[in-house]
Every structure is written in C-alpha cells, then in structure tokens.
Amino acid sequence: MRGWQVHELGEPGDVLTWHDDLPDPEPGPGQVLVRVHAVACNFPDILVCQGKYQERPALPFTPGLEIAGEVVAAGEGARAAVGDRVLGTPPMGEGGYAELVLLDAESTLPWPDGMSAGQAAGMFITYQTGYCALHHRGNLKEGETLLVHAAAGGVGSAAVQLGKAAGARVIGTAGGPEKCAVAKELGADEVIDYSDGDLVAAVKDLTGGRGVDVIFDPVGGDVFDASRRVAAFEGRILIIGFVAGRFAEAPTNHILVKNYSVVGVHWGYYRQMNPGLIPQWQDALNRLWAEGQIDPLIGAELPLTEAPEALRRLGSRGTTGKVVLTP
C-alpha cells in the first residue's frame, strides 16, 4: 500500500515521508482491515510528528487519528464484516495517512447513513469530544448560555451545533469576518470577532454583565484568561486544548471568589477508563445526525499525497471545519 511515515521527529513538512511500497497490514483477532476513503487531519497529528503529543509512538510511525472506509478483511471476533462501511480511530502510530489501516473492535463504529466520506472521517473525534465536554463534563442545560471559542474550527464547529441541539444560547468567537460568518451559518446566535476589540467587554455586553454558564475552550493562553473573567456564577470552563501554544494558569483565589469550575476534557482517556461511554455517545450523535441537528463541516478536502500541506494549513489556524485527505 501507499502512505506516509515519520522516521524522525520535527515539523510535519520536514519529516513526513511518502512510501509507495508499505506492507499491507493483516487483521488480528477482533480487528478489521479498512480501505481508507477519507482520513481527517487533527492538531494532534502535528504534535505527534513534533514529538510533543502525550502519546509518543515508536519510530517509524504513520499519523492519522480518524478514518472512514470500507472493510476489506476481518479477523475472528471483529465487529464488522467485509463490505461494511465504518469509521474509527486506528492504533496510535498505525494511523490513517495510508491506503489501508487496521481498526480494533472497540474502535470500529458504523458509518452513518447519508454522510460523505469526509464527514464520516471528520466527525468522530470532534463530535465525541464536543458531546463528552458539553453533556458529560459540562452538564449543559437547556436555556443556558454557551460560549464557544474558535467556533469556526473543527471542534468549535461541532460544539456550536451540539450546543444549539441542547437548547442553549450559543455565543461563538472567531478571528476575522470570514470565520465569523461561518460560525453564524453553523447556528451561533451571536458571534464575536476576537481579532477586533475587547472579548471580555463584548461577552459582558451580550449577557447583560452576567457572563456565560459554559465555556468551550480549545485555544488556551490569552483566551482562557479572558474566559475566566466572563464565567457566570457556577459557570464551567471546559479545557479542550491549547492551540494558542501557551498553557494558561488558573488562579485558585479567582476560582473560589467567582465560584466557577475549570474542567478538563480529555476525551481519549475515556477509551481507557470508561470505554462503554463511547458507543453511547456515538448513538446519540447518530440520532442528532438523522434528525438534521448536526452537519459536520468540511472546510477543505485534499489528496492524501498532500498531507504536509494539509497539516501546514491546519497549523496556521487559517482553516474552518475539518481538513480531510482522500486516497
């Protein structure tokens, strides 16, 4: 098969190497071999190439955390049969930036009817993360106000749609008029351009000074610093990621005085600690898809051979929705 491998750590554009003759994987017990129809690009793909992700696969490895495709072979005890269309997350280091990939039993889920390959590949981690964050960790209630940072991005776009489906008032933030327009089209009730003006003042103005109940923050850094200033009484700040590059500090005196919570959301950890929740959340997401309440946004679709360019665009924070690659 053809695909990408990383033989040394560094920037993706420097260390991703294309191969035309990688060995085809063979499924073991419970595994399926999937011909990849699409693989989504995620910020952790950049981090794993740099050696900065919390999981560090042995060299050489293939990135790619989430795929959609068709089963071409199945091991004993697999949850899918040859010909089934599935989505899932390959084992770390044996990822989807290739034509064929293995999925373990617990990582093999049905491809929802009517979804494109790009949507099926790009919805799993982002919408699972959003659902886990808003419902399981954030306890978002109907009628509450949800602030979604980077609302036009991959996880942000999912959080906007999931927040609206939950009956929340959704305020999105984005950088620049184009991204603000995307966030509005996704369903955000109001959108703040954080590249133009005072984010804290804008949120307080939209909420009559009360602040917001739940804050979805995949950015970190200065954005987190602003978020804690606009958290309402008993608000919840959901820590999703740190694409800003700076780990913000949460002063405990401020948390106590304002009576808000700072909540970590490491979705991948549930696959180890409570894997039974993953299919439950996926069932809920599939229902929302069938009801037309979510519609995964694909901002760009490139050939698999252009993986370095796709990750460059993603790392520049100039993309909207998910970036996907197709063999």
Coordinates of C-alpha atoms in Angstrom, one line a residue:
M1 CA 0.0 0.0 0.0
R2 CA 1.0 3.7 -0.3
G3 CA 1.1 6.1 2.6
W4 CA 3.1 8.4 4.9
Q5 CA 5.6 7.6 7.6
V6 CA 7.6 9.7 10.1
H7 CA 11.2 8.4 10.6
E8 CA 12.4 11.3 12.8
L9 CA 10.6 14.0 14.8
G10 CA 10.1 17.5 13.6
E11 CA 7.7 19.7 11.6
P12 CA 5.3 17.6 9.5
G13 CA 6.5 19.2 6.3
D14 CA 10.1 18.2 7.1
V15 CA 9.6 14.7 8.5
L16 CA 6.6 13.2 6.6
T17 CA 8.0 10.7 4.0
W18 CA 5.9 9.2 1.2
H19 CA 6.2 5.5 0.5
D20 CA 4.8 3.5 -2.4
D21 CA 5.5 0.1 -1.0
L22 CA 4.5 -0.2 2.6
P23 CA 3.4 -3.7 3.7
D24 CA -0.3 -4.3 3.8
P25 CA -1.5 -4.7 7.5
E26 CA -3.1 -8.0 8.4
P27 CA -6.1 -8.1 10.8
G28 CA -5.7 -10.0 14.1
P29 CA -8.5 -11.2 16.4
G30 CA -11.2 -8.6 16.7
Q31 CA -9.6 -6.3 14.1
V32 CA -10.8 -5.2 10.7
L33 CA -8.7 -4.1 7.7
V34 CA -10.2 -1.0 6.2
R35 CA -9.6 0.6 2.8
V36 CA -9.5 4.3 3.7
H37 CA -11.9 6.5 1.9
A38 CA -11.0 9.6 3.9
V39 CA -8.8 10.5 6.9
A40 CA -9.3 13.6 8.9
C41 CA -6.4 15.9 10.0
N42 CA -6.3 16.9 13.6
F43 CA -4.0 19.2 15.6
P44 CA -2.6 16.2 17.5
D45 CA -1.2 14.9 14.1
I46 CA 1.1 17.9 14.1
L47 CA 2.1 17.4 17.7
V48 CA 2.8 13.7 17.3
C49 CA 5.1 14.5 14.4
Q50 CA 6.9 17.0 16.6
G51 CA 7.1 14.6 19.5
K52 CA 5.0 16.9 21.7
Y53 CA 1.9 14.8 22.0
Q54 CA 1.1 12.9 25.2
E55 CA 1.4 9.6 23.4
R56 CA 4.7 9.0 21.5
P57 CA 4.6 6.1 19.1
A58 CA 7.9 4.4 18.2
L59 CA 9.6 5.5 15.0
P60 CA 8.8 5.0 12.2
F61 CA 5.0 5.6 12.5
T62 CA 2.1 6.7 10.4
P63 CA -0.1 9.6 11.7
G64 CA -3.9 9.9 11.3
L65 CA -6.3 9.6 14.2
E66 CA -9.7 9.1 12.5
I67 CA -10.8 7.5 9.3
A68 CA -13.8 6.3 7.3
G69 CA -13.7 3.5 4.9
E70 CA -14.8 0.0 3.8
V71 CA -13.8 -3.2 5.5
V72 CA -11.8 -5.5 3.2
A73 CA -10.8 -8.2 5.7
A74 CA -11.9 -9.1 9.2
G75 CA -10.2 -11.1 11.9
E76 CA -12.0 -13.5 14.2
G77 CA -14.4 -11.8 16.6
A78 CA -14.5 -8.5 14.6
R79 CA -17.5 -6.2 15.0
A80 CA -17.8 -5.6 11.2
A81 CA -17.8 -7.8 8.1
V82 CA -16.2 -7.4 4.7
G83 CA -18.1 -4.7 2.8
D84 CA -19.3 -2.8 5.8
R85 CA -18.7 1.0 5.8
V86 CA -17.1 2.0 9.1
L87 CA -15.4 4.8 10.9
G88 CA -13.0 4.8 13.8
T89 CA -9.6 5.5 15.2
P90 CA -6.6 3.3 14.3
P91 CA -4.0 2.4 16.9
M92 CA -1.6 5.2 17.6
G93 CA 1.3 5.1 15.2
E94 CA -0.5 2.9 12.7
G95 CA -2.7 5.7 11.5
G96 CA -4.9 6.7 8.6
Y97 CA -2.4 8.5 6.4
A98 CA -2.3 5.4 4.2
E99 CA -4.5 3.5 1.9
L100 CA -5.2 0.6 4.3
V101 CA -5.5 0.7 8.1
L102 CA -6.4 -1.6 11.0
L103 CA -9.2 -0.8 13.5
D104 CA -9.6 -2.7 16.8
A105 CA -13.0 -3.9 17.8
E106 CA -13.7 -1.1 20.3
S107 CA -12.7 1.5 17.7
T108 CA -15.0 0.2 14.9
L109 CA -18.3 2.0 14.5
P110 CA -20.8 2.2 11.7
W111 CA -20.5 5.0 9.1
P112 CA -23.8 7.0 9.5
D113 CA -26.1 6.7 6.5
G114 CA -26.0 9.7 4.2
M115 CA -22.7 11.1 5.4
S116 CA -20.0 11.8 2.9
A117 CA -16.6 10.0 3.4
G118 CA -15.1 13.3 4.6
Q119 CA -17.8 14.0 7.1
A120 CA -17.7 10.4 8.4
A121 CA -14.0 10.6 8.9
G122 CA -14.1 14.1 10.4
M123 CA -17.0 13.7 12.8
F124 CA -15.8 11.1 15.2
I125 CA -13.2 12.8 17.5
T126 CA -14.6 16.3 17.2
Y127 CA -18.3 15.4 17.9
Q128 CA -17.4 12.8 20.5
T129 CA -15.2 15.5 22.2
G130 CA -18.0 18.0 22.0
Y131 CA -20.6 15.7 23.3
C132 CA -18.4 14.5 26.2
A133 CA -17.5 18.1 27.0
L134 CA -20.9 19.7 26.9
H135 CA -23.1 16.9 28.3
H136 CA -20.8 14.6 30.4
R137 CA -18.3 17.1 31.8
G138 CA -20.1 20.4 31.4
N139 CA -23.7 19.4 32.2
L140 CA -25.0 21.9 29.7
K141 CA -28.7 22.6 30.3
E142 CA -31.4 23.9 28.0
G143 CA -31.7 27.7 28.3
E144 CA -28.1 28.2 29.5
T145 CA -25.6 30.3 27.6
L146 CA -22.6 28.6 25.9
L147 CA -19.5 30.4 24.8
V148 CA -17.6 28.5 22.1
H149 CA -14.1 29.7 21.2
A150 CA -12.7 29.1 17.7
A151 CA -16.3 28.4 16.7
A152 CA -15.5 28.0 13.0
G153 CA -12.8 25.4 13.6
G154 CA -13.0 21.6 13.8
V155 CA -14.1 21.0 17.4
G156 CA -15.6 24.5 17.7
S157 CA -18.0 24.0 14.8
A158 CA -19.1 20.7 16.4
A159 CA -19.7 22.4 19.8
V160 CA -21.8 25.2 18.2
Q161 CA -24.1 22.6 16.6
L162 CA -24.3 20.4 19.7
G163 CA -25.0 23.4 21.9
K164 CA -27.9 24.5 19.7
A165 CA -29.2 20.9 19.7
A166 CA -29.1 21.0 23.5
G167 CA -31.2 24.2 23.6
A168 CA -28.5 26.6 24.7
R169 CA -28.0 30.1 23.6
V170 CA -24.7 29.9 21.8
I171 CA -22.1 32.8 21.5
G172 CA -19.2 32.0 19.2
T173 CA -15.9 33.6 18.9
A174 CA -13.7 33.6 15.8
G175 CA -10.9 35.5 14.1
G176 CA -11.9 37.7 11.2
P177 CA -15.1 38.3 9.2
E178 CA -14.9 35.1 7.2
K179 CA -14.7 32.8 10.2
C180 CA -17.4 34.8 12.0
A181 CA -19.7 34.3 9.0
V182 CA -19.0 30.5 9.1
A183 CA -19.8 30.4 12.9
K184 CA -23.1 32.3 12.2
E185 CA -24.0 29.8 9.5
L186 CA -23.4 26.9 11.9
G187 CA -26.1 28.3 14.1
A188 CA -24.4 30.5 16.7
D189 CA -26.9 33.1 18.0
E190 CA -24.2 35.8 18.3
V191 CA -20.6 35.9 17.1
I192 CA -17.7 37.9 18.4
D193 CA -14.6 38.7 16.3
Y194 CA -11.8 38.3 18.9
S195 CA -9.3 39.9 16.5
D196 CA -11.2 43.2 16.6
G197 CA -11.9 44.6 20.1
D198 CA -12.3 43.6 23.7
L199 CA -13.6 40.0 24.0
V200 CA -14.5 40.3 27.7
A201 CA -16.4 43.6 27.2
A202 CA -18.2 42.0 24.2
V203 CA -19.3 39.0 26.1
K204 CA -20.5 41.0 29.1
D205 CA -22.4 43.3 26.8
L206 CA -24.2 40.3 25.2
T207 CA -25.1 38.8 28.6
G208 CA -26.1 42.0 30.4
G209 CA -23.0 41.7 32.6
R210 CA -24.0 38.2 33.9
G211 CA -21.4 36.2 32.0
V212 CA -21.8 32.7 30.5
D213 CA -22.7 29.3 32.0
V214 CA -20.4 27.1 30.0
I215 CA -17.3 28.0 28.1
F216 CA -15.8 25.6 25.4
D217 CA -12.1 26.5 25.1
P218 CA -9.9 24.6 22.6
V219 CA -7.5 27.6 22.4
G220 CA -6.0 28.3 25.9
G221 CA -3.5 31.1 26.5
D222 CA -5.0 34.6 26.4
V223 CA -8.4 33.2 25.5
F224 CA -8.5 31.2 28.8
D225 CA -7.5 34.4 30.7
A226 CA -10.5 36.1 29.1
S227 CA -12.8 33.2 29.7
R228 CA -12.4 33.1 33.5
R229 CA -13.4 36.8 33.5
V230 CA -16.7 36.1 31.8
A231 CA -17.7 32.9 33.6
A232 CA -21.0 33.3 35.4
F233 CA -21.8 32.2 38.9
E234 CA -21.4 28.4 38.9
G235 CA -20.1 28.6 35.4
R236 CA -18.0 25.8 33.9
I237 CA -14.8 26.4 31.7
L238 CA -14.2 23.3 29.6
I239 CA -10.5 22.8 28.8
I240 CA -10.3 21.1 25.3
G241 CA -6.9 22.0 24.1
F242 CA -4.1 24.6 23.7
V243 CA -3.8 25.6 20.0
A244 CA -2.6 29.0 21.1
G245 CA 0.6 27.3 22.3
R246 CA 0.5 28.6 25.9
F247 CA -0.7 26.7 28.9
A248 CA -2.7 29.3 30.9
E249 CA -2.7 29.3 34.7
A250 CA -5.9 29.2 36.7
P251 CA -5.6 31.3 39.9
T252 CA -7.4 29.4 42.6
N253 CA -8.4 32.5 44.5
H254 CA -10.3 33.8 41.5
I255 CA -12.0 30.4 41.0
L256 CA -13.1 30.5 44.7
V257 CA -14.3 34.1 44.7
K258 CA -16.3 33.8 41.5
N259 CA -17.5 30.2 42.2
Y260 CA -16.8 28.7 38.8
S261 CA -15.3 25.4 37.8
V262 CA -12.3 24.6 35.5
V263 CA -13.0 21.2 33.9
G264 CA -10.6 19.1 32.0
V265 CA -11.9 17.3 28.9
H266 CA -9.5 14.5 27.7
W267 CA -11.9 12.5 25.5
G268 CA -9.3 9.9 24.6
Y269 CA -8.8 9.0 28.2
Y270 CA -12.4 7.6 28.3
R271 CA -11.3 4.9 25.8
Q272 CA -9.1 3.6 28.6
M273 CA -11.0 4.4 31.7
N274 CA -14.7 4.1 30.6
P275 CA -14.9 2.8 27.0
G276 CA -18.5 1.8 27.3
L277 CA -19.5 5.5 27.1
I278 CA -18.0 5.9 23.5
P279 CA -20.7 3.9 21.7
Q280 CA -23.4 5.5 23.8
W281 CA -22.3 8.9 22.8
Q282 CA -22.0 7.8 19.2
D283 CA -25.6 6.5 19.2
A284 CA -26.7 10.0 20.5
L285 CA -24.7 11.7 17.7
N286 CA -26.1 9.4 15.1
R287 CA -29.7 10.4 16.3
L288 CA -28.8 14.0 16.0
W289 CA -27.4 13.5 12.5
A290 CA -30.6 11.6 11.5
E291 CA -32.7 14.5 12.9
G292 CA -30.7 17.1 11.0
Q293 CA -29.4 18.8 14.1
I294 CA -25.7 18.3 13.3
D295 CA -23.9 18.5 10.0
P296 CA -20.1 18.1 10.1
L297 CA -18.4 21.0 8.4
I298 CA -15.6 20.0 5.9
G299 CA -13.6 23.1 5.2
A300 CA -11.0 21.5 2.8
E301 CA -10.5 18.2 1.1
L302 CA -7.1 17.4 -0.4
P303 CA -5.5 14.3 -1.9
L304 CA -3.6 12.0 0.6
T305 CA -0.4 12.9 -1.2
E306 CA -0.8 16.5 0.1
A307 CA -0.8 15.6 3.8
P308 CA 2.1 18.0 4.6
E309 CA 0.2 20.9 3.0
A310 CA -3.0 19.9 4.9
L311 CA -1.2 20.0 8.2
R312 CA 0.5 23.3 7.3
R313 CA -2.9 24.8 6.7
L314 CA -4.2 23.3 10.0
G315 CA -1.3 24.6 12.0
S316 CA -1.7 28.1 10.6
R317 CA -5.1 28.3 12.2
G318 CA -6.5 29.5 8.9
T319 CA -8.9 26.7 8.3
T320 CA -12.6 26.2 9.0
G321 CA -14.3 23.0 10.0
K322 CA -12.3 19.8 9.4
V323 CA -9.5 19.3 6.8
V324 CA -9.6 15.8 5.3
L325 CA -7.4 13.7 2.9
T326 CA -8.7 11.2 0.4
P327 CA -6.5 8.5 -1.2

